[in-house]
C-alpha cells in the first residue's frame, strides 16, 4: 500500500480508492468523471473519489462554473488528478482529451498548472476495463498506463497517512453604502471580502491549534503566530520555531487506525483564529474613513467552517499556511458570489460537512438556512449535489441532520430515550450466520433503535409488542433523516388513532393491542409514509413470502412488522435459497424485558435468525394463526 503506483515494467499504474460501481452508477447525464486525489498525502495517480460534471457536456464542460462549485465542495488538500470518460470507445484520443479537460479544470480551480502527475482515461461500461494515459509531475507529455488497482481497504490508506483539520471563523463585515448609490454595492462588497481574506496572513493574527481530548480530559495545544507560519518552501536563513515544526500527528493521542469519521463523531485538529490588535510596543489606532455623502451601514455575517486534509507527518504550521488559510479564502470567495447575487436580501449561509455512504472523503455543502429543509430551492440544491457525487435520488443523504459532528470537547454523542437512558442500535450486527446453506441474505438498509417491553419505565408487558415494533420502525425513519419527529410514546400512538377516527376516545390510556393496519395509519399520519401489507392465512405460509420480503429489503430497506395472533415482531432481513426453498428470518423481538445488554440479548435469542421450523421440528410461527406483514415504504426524496 505504501509503494508508488508503478507497474513492474515501469509504466504507470492507476490506484482507485473508490469502488468501481461509484464510477458507473447513475444518476448522471454525462459520461465524464472528474477524478479526485490528494497529491500531498497519497501516492501518485491515486484516485480517492469521482465527481460528475453538472454544467455543459463532456465535450465542452462549463469549466468556470465547474471550478466555482468544486472550490466550495472539496476540502483543501484534495485536488483534481484526472478525468475519466465512462462508456466511450476507449481510444487514446479520448483518454488524451479527458487528460486535457482535467488539466484545464485544475488550472481554473487553483489558478496555476498542476505540479503533480495527472491521468486521463476511458472506461468500458460493460466490462469495467479502463484504458488511461498519465503525465508525470508538471509535465505535458502523456504516456500510456498499464495497470489499474482497486483498493480493498481505502479507509486505511486515507486515514493512516492523512488527517483532518477544521477551522471555524465567524465574521461580521461592515459594508457602508451611500444612500444614493445602490449600483455599487456588489463591487464594494467584493472589495471588502478580498481585503478581509488578505488579513488572514497579517502578522497580528495567531492560530490556536488543539488536538483531540484524551482519556484523562487533557489535550495537546499550541499557539502559532502569523509571523512564524512556515511552508514547505521555507525561506532559507529564517529559523523555524518549535511550534511551527510540530507535526499533525502530535495532536492525535490514539493510534491512527482509531480515527473516527462518522456522522455522529468525527476527529479533526481544531484551529481557532485569534487577532491581537494591540501589538506589544505600539499604541492602539482608530481607523477613520471619511464619507463624502450620507451612508447606511449593513453588517454582512459570514460563518466560515472549513475542513482540510493534510499529511499526518506534515508540520501543523505548513498545514495552516498552505491549506487552512487558502481554504478560508476559497470559502469566502464562494460565499461572496452567492451573497452578491442577492445583496439586497438577508442571506444566511452556513457550511456543513458530509461523508455520505459510498464516499470516503468529506465534502462541504453551503446551505442558505433561510429556506429550511423542505423549501424547494434547498431541495434542488441537494439534488444537484446528489448528482455530482453519484448518490441515489430517493434518500436524504445530505440534509443538515446528516452532517458530520465534531467532538470538540471529546464527548461522544449517544442516542437517548425520553427518560435519558441510552438506546441500543443495530443489535443484529452481532448476530452469527443464519445457517441457510447457499442462501442470499437481504437485510435492513440503515440504522434503527431497539425498543422493547418495559423501556422508558412503561409496563407494557403482554400488550405493547406492536407499539414497540412501531417505535423501532419510526426510529429507522428518524435515523435515515426522513423525519425529525420524536419517537412517539404508547399514549401518543393511541392519540393519533383517536384523532383519525380509527378508535374511540376511551382507547387512550388503555392496554388494547394494535396490529399492522393501525401501524400503517400512524405511519401515514406522522410521517406521510405509505405501507404495503401482506396477509397470510397461517404461519406455515410465511416461507412462501421470502422472495417478496427479500425484494422489499433490497429495494426499500425498511424494518418490517410481523403480527400474528397476540404476538408482534420486527423483521430485519431474510436469508433465502431460491433453489432449495430453505430460508430464515432475522427477528428483533420486542418481548424482551431485561436490561440493554447486547450480549444478553443476542445470547438469549431476542435478536437472531429464526427458521419457520427448526431442527427439532418446533415451529416459530403459529400454524393456526393468520399473519399480517407491514412493509413500510421508503420515501422518494433528497
Tab-separated table of N, CA and C in Angstrom, residues 411-483:
chain	number	residue	atom	x	y	z
A	411	UNK	N	-16.388	14.560	23.714
A	411	UNK	CA	-17.513	13.773	24.216
A	411	UNK	C	-18.220	13.113	23.047
A	412	UNK	N	-18.452	11.823	23.137
A	412	UNK	CA	-19.128	11.077	22.092
A	412	UNK	C	-20.635	11.216	22.231
A	413	UNK	N	-21.306	11.343	21.112
A	413	UNK	CA	-22.753	11.517	21.122
A	413	UNK	C	-23.434	10.170	21.328
A	414	UNK	N	-24.404	10.134	22.223
A	414	UNK	CA	-25.185	8.924	22.449
A	414	UNK	C	-26.657	9.229	22.259
A	415	UNK	N	-27.350	8.330	21.590
A	415	UNK	CA	-28.788	8.497	21.455
A	415	UNK	C	-29.447	8.137	22.779
A	416	UNK	N	-30.382	8.967	23.212
A	416	UNK	CA	-31.057	8.701	24.477
A	416	UNK	C	-32.553	8.669	24.270
A	417	UNK	N	-33.227	7.938	25.124
A	417	UNK	CA	-34.680	7.873	25.088
A	417	UNK	C	-35.248	8.990	25.938
A	418	UNK	N	-36.564	8.995	26.128
A	418	UNK	CA	-37.223	10.093	26.825
A	418	UNK	C	-36.767	10.243	28.270
A	419	UNK	N	-36.451	9.126	28.917
A	419	UNK	CA	-36.048	9.233	30.317
A	419	UNK	C	-34.538	9.377	30.477
A	420	UNK	N	-33.843	9.588	29.348
A	420	UNK	CA	-32.415	9.837	29.411
A	420	UNK	C	-31.552	8.592	29.279
A	421	UNK	N	-32.145	7.394	29.243
A	421	UNK	CA	-31.358	6.177	29.113
A	421	UNK	C	-30.900	6.006	27.673
A	422	UNK	N	-29.759	5.354	27.487
A	422	UNK	CA	-29.231	5.154	26.146
A	422	UNK	C	-30.000	4.044	25.441
A	423	UNK	N	-30.058	4.133	24.135
A	423	UNK	CA	-30.767	3.143	23.328
A	423	UNK	C	-29.775	2.334	22.508
A	424	UNK	N	-30.008	1.048	22.430
A	424	UNK	CA	-29.159	0.196	21.609
A	424	UNK	C	-29.521	0.375	20.139
A	425	UNK	N	-28.497	0.395	19.297
A	425	UNK	CA	-28.704	0.495	17.861
A	425	UNK	C	-28.163	-0.744	17.167
A	426	UNK	N	-28.849	-1.147	16.111
A	426	UNK	CA	-28.334	-2.136	15.157
A	426	UNK	C	-27.802	-3.390	15.839
A	427	UNK	N	-28.611	-3.955	16.742
A	427	UNK	CA	-28.141	-5.112	17.519
A	427	UNK	C	-27.927	-6.335	16.637
A	428	UNK	N	-28.503	-6.348	15.430
A	428	UNK	CA	-28.353	-7.517	14.563
A	428	UNK	C	-26.930	-7.675	14.038
A	429	UNK	N	-26.105	-6.619	14.155
A	429	UNK	CA	-24.742	-6.709	13.627
A	429	UNK	C	-23.886	-7.683	14.425
A	430	UNK	N	-24.344	-8.058	15.616
A	430	UNK	CA	-23.605	-9.009	16.446
A	430	UNK	C	-24.082	-10.453	16.236
A	431	UNK	N	-25.028	-10.640	15.304
A	431	UNK	CA	-25.652	-11.953	15.143
A	431	UNK	C	-24.824	-12.828	14.202
A	432	UNK	N	-24.593	-14.097	14.560
A	432	UNK	CA	-23.888	-15.015	13.652
A	432	UNK	C	-24.741	-15.364	12.446
A	433	UNK	N	-24.183	-16.159	11.549
A	433	UNK	CA	-24.873	-16.506	10.297
A	433	UNK	C	-26.155	-17.280	10.565
A	434	UNK	N	-27.000	-17.326	9.544
A	434	UNK	CA	-28.342	-17.895	9.714
A	434	UNK	C	-28.382	-19.410	9.658
A	435	UNK	N	-27.407	-20.016	9.037
A	435	UNK	CA	-27.425	-21.469	8.880
A	435	UNK	C	-28.097	-21.946	7.612
A	436	UNK	N	-28.527	-21.019	6.754
A	436	UNK	CA	-29.126	-21.400	5.469
A	436	UNK	C	-28.006	-21.644	4.466
A	437	UNK	N	-27.908	-22.847	3.972
A	437	UNK	CA	-26.851	-23.203	3.031
A	437	UNK	C	-27.158	-22.625	1.647
A	438	UNK	N	-26.204	-21.853	1.113
A	438	UNK	CA	-26.366	-21.316	-0.236
A	438	UNK	C	-27.387	-20.208	-0.343
A	439	UNK	N	-27.807	-19.651	0.795
A	439	UNK	CA	-28.814	-18.601	0.749
A	439	UNK	C	-28.233	-17.235	0.434
A	440	UNK	N	-29.101	-16.324	0.037
A	440	UNK	CA	-28.720	-14.932	-0.206
A	440	UNK	C	-29.374	-14.077	0.868
A	441	UNK	N	-28.536	-13.342	1.594
A	441	UNK	CA	-29.030	-12.515	2.692
A	441	UNK	C	-29.523	-11.173	2.169
A	442	UNK	N	-30.707	-10.760	2.576
A	442	UNK	CA	-31.248	-9.440	2.259
A	442	UNK	C	-31.630	-8.793	3.581
A	443	UNK	N	-30.966	-7.658	3.906
A	443	UNK	CA	-31.102	-7.076	5.236
A	443	UNK	C	-31.595	-5.633	5.179
A	444	UNK	N	-32.013	-5.162	6.337
A	444	UNK	CA	-32.401	-3.767	6.521
A	444	UNK	C	-31.263	-2.863	6.056
A	445	UNK	N	-31.602	-1.729	5.471
A	445	UNK	CA	-30.611	-0.772	4.980
A	445	UNK	C	-30.641	0.456	5.875
A	446	UNK	N	-29.665	0.580	6.752
A	446	UNK	CA	-29.630	1.730	7.651
A	446	UNK	C	-29.728	1.328	9.116
A	447	UNK	N	-29.794	2.317	9.970
A	447	UNK	CA	-29.783	2.097	11.423
A	447	UNK	C	-31.179	2.217	12.028
A	448	UNK	N	-31.346	1.599	13.180
A	448	UNK	CA	-32.600	1.647	13.937
A	448	UNK	C	-32.249	1.556	15.413
A	449	UNK	N	-33.212	1.835	16.271
A	449	UNK	CA	-33.044	1.679	17.709
A	449	UNK	C	-33.955	0.554	18.192
A	450	UNK	N	-33.486	-0.159	19.206
A	450	UNK	CA	-34.206	-1.331	19.717
A	450	UNK	C	-35.143	-0.908	20.848
A	451	UNK	N	-36.442	-0.925	20.550
A	451	UNK	CA	-37.479	-0.675	21.551
A	451	UNK	C	-38.109	-2.009	21.942
A	452	UNK	N	-38.273	-2.217	23.240
A	452	UNK	CA	-38.826	-3.490	23.730
A	452	UNK	C	-39.620	-3.238	25.005
A	453	UNK	N	-40.253	-4.289	25.509
A	453	UNK	CA	-41.057	-4.195	26.735
A	453	UNK	C	-40.288	-3.486	27.865
A	454	UNK	N	-41.026	-2.707	28.655
A	454	UNK	CA	-40.546	-2.047	29.874
A	454	UNK	C	-39.597	-0.894	29.616
A	455	UNK	N	-39.339	-0.559	28.345
A	455	UNK	CA	-38.450	0.563	28.055
A	455	UNK	C	-39.111	1.868	28.493
A	456	UNK	N	-38.316	2.831	28.911
A	456	UNK	CA	-38.784	4.149	29.353
A	456	UNK	C	-39.722	4.057	30.555
A	457	UNK	N	-39.625	2.975	31.310
A	457	UNK	CA	-40.421	2.857	32.522
A	457	UNK	C	-41.882	2.544	32.286
A	458	UNK	N	-42.236	2.156	31.072
A	458	UNK	CA	-43.638	1.832	30.759
A	458	UNK	C	-43.834	0.323	30.855
A	459	UNK	N	-44.744	-0.101	31.696
A	459	UNK	CA	-45.016	-1.535	31.857
A	459	UNK	C	-46.033	-1.958	30.797
A	460	UNK	N	-45.530	-2.396	29.668
A	460	UNK	CA	-46.405	-2.848	28.580
A	460	UNK	C	-46.261	-4.343	28.338
A	461	UNK	N	-45.745	-5.042	29.345
A	461	UNK	CA	-45.550	-6.483	29.221
A	461	UNK	C	-46.891	-7.165	28.965
A	462	UNK	N	-46.979	-7.873	27.820
A	462	UNK	CA	-48.178	-8.623	27.497
A	462	UNK	C	-49.103	-7.929	26.520
A	463	UNK	N	-48.865	-6.637	26.231
A	463	UNK	CA	-49.781	-5.962	25.304
A	463	UNK	C	-49.114	-4.934	24.370
A	464	UNK	N	-47.843	-4.580	24.621
A	464	UNK	CA	-47.245	-3.472	23.873
A	464	UNK	C	-46.279	-3.848	22.773
A	465	UNK	N	-46.258	-5.137	22.350
A	465	UNK	CA	-45.223	-5.537	21.384
A	465	UNK	C	-45.359	-4.804	20.042
A	466	UNK	N	-46.575	-4.591	19.551
A	466	UNK	CA	-46.758	-3.892	18.278
A	466	UNK	C	-46.382	-2.420	18.412
A	467	UNK	N	-46.669	-1.829	19.566
A	467	UNK	CA	-46.246	-0.447	19.821
A	467	UNK	C	-44.716	-0.362	19.732
A	468	UNK	N	-44.045	-1.329	20.337
A	468	UNK	CA	-42.576	-1.329	20.343
A	468	UNK	C	-42.021	-1.526	18.928
A	469	UNK	N	-42.656	-2.379	18.169
A	469	UNK	CA	-42.216	-2.570	16.788
A	469	UNK	C	-42.387	-1.273	15.993
A	470	UNK	N	-43.499	-0.585	16.231
A	470	UNK	CA	-43.741	0.687	15.560
A	470	UNK	C	-42.679	1.717	15.966
A	471	UNK	N	-42.315	1.749	17.243
A	471	UNK	CA	-41.284	2.684	17.683
A	471	UNK	C	-39.947	2.397	17.004
A	472	UNK	N	-39.616	1.142	16.858
A	472	UNK	CA	-38.381	0.776	16.157
A	472	UNK	C	-38.436	1.230	14.702
A	473	UNK	N	-39.578	1.033	14.053
A	473	UNK	CA	-39.726	1.451	12.649
A	473	UNK	C	-39.583	2.972	12.526
A	474	UNK	N	-40.228	3.725	13.420
A	474	UNK	CA	-40.136	5.189	13.351
A	474	UNK	C	-38.711	5.651	13.635
A	475	UNK	N	-38.007	4.937	14.521
A	475	UNK	CA	-36.605	5.299	14.781
A	475	UNK	C	-35.770	5.136	13.508
A	476	UNK	N	-36.110	4.159	12.674
A	476	UNK	CA	-35.400	3.985	11.382
A	476	UNK	C	-35.606	5.226	10.513
A	477	UNK	N	-36.832	5.708	10.409
A	477	UNK	CA	-37.086	6.908	9.610
A	477	UNK	C	-36.331	8.121	10.165
A	478	UNK	N	-36.254	8.214	11.484
A	478	UNK	CA	-35.514	9.330	12.098
A	478	UNK	C	-34.027	9.235	11.785
A	479	UNK	N	-33.446	8.072	11.972
A	479	UNK	CA	-32.003	7.921	11.798
A	479	UNK	C	-31.584	8.010	10.339
A	480	UNK	N	-32.494	7.757	9.425
A	480	UNK	CA	-32.200	7.958	7.991
A	480	UNK	C	-32.577	9.367	7.538
A	481	UNK	N	-32.963	10.202	8.497
A	481	UNK	CA	-33.248	11.631	8.271
A	481	UNK	C	-34.475	11.886	7.409
A	482	UNK	N	-35.409	10.940	7.360
A	482	UNK	CA	-36.662	11.194	6.661
A	482	UNK	C	-37.615	12.019	7.523
A	483	UNK	N	-37.376	12.037	8.819
A	483	UNK	CA	-38.235	12.785	9.725
A	483	UNK	C	-37.437	13.188	10.950
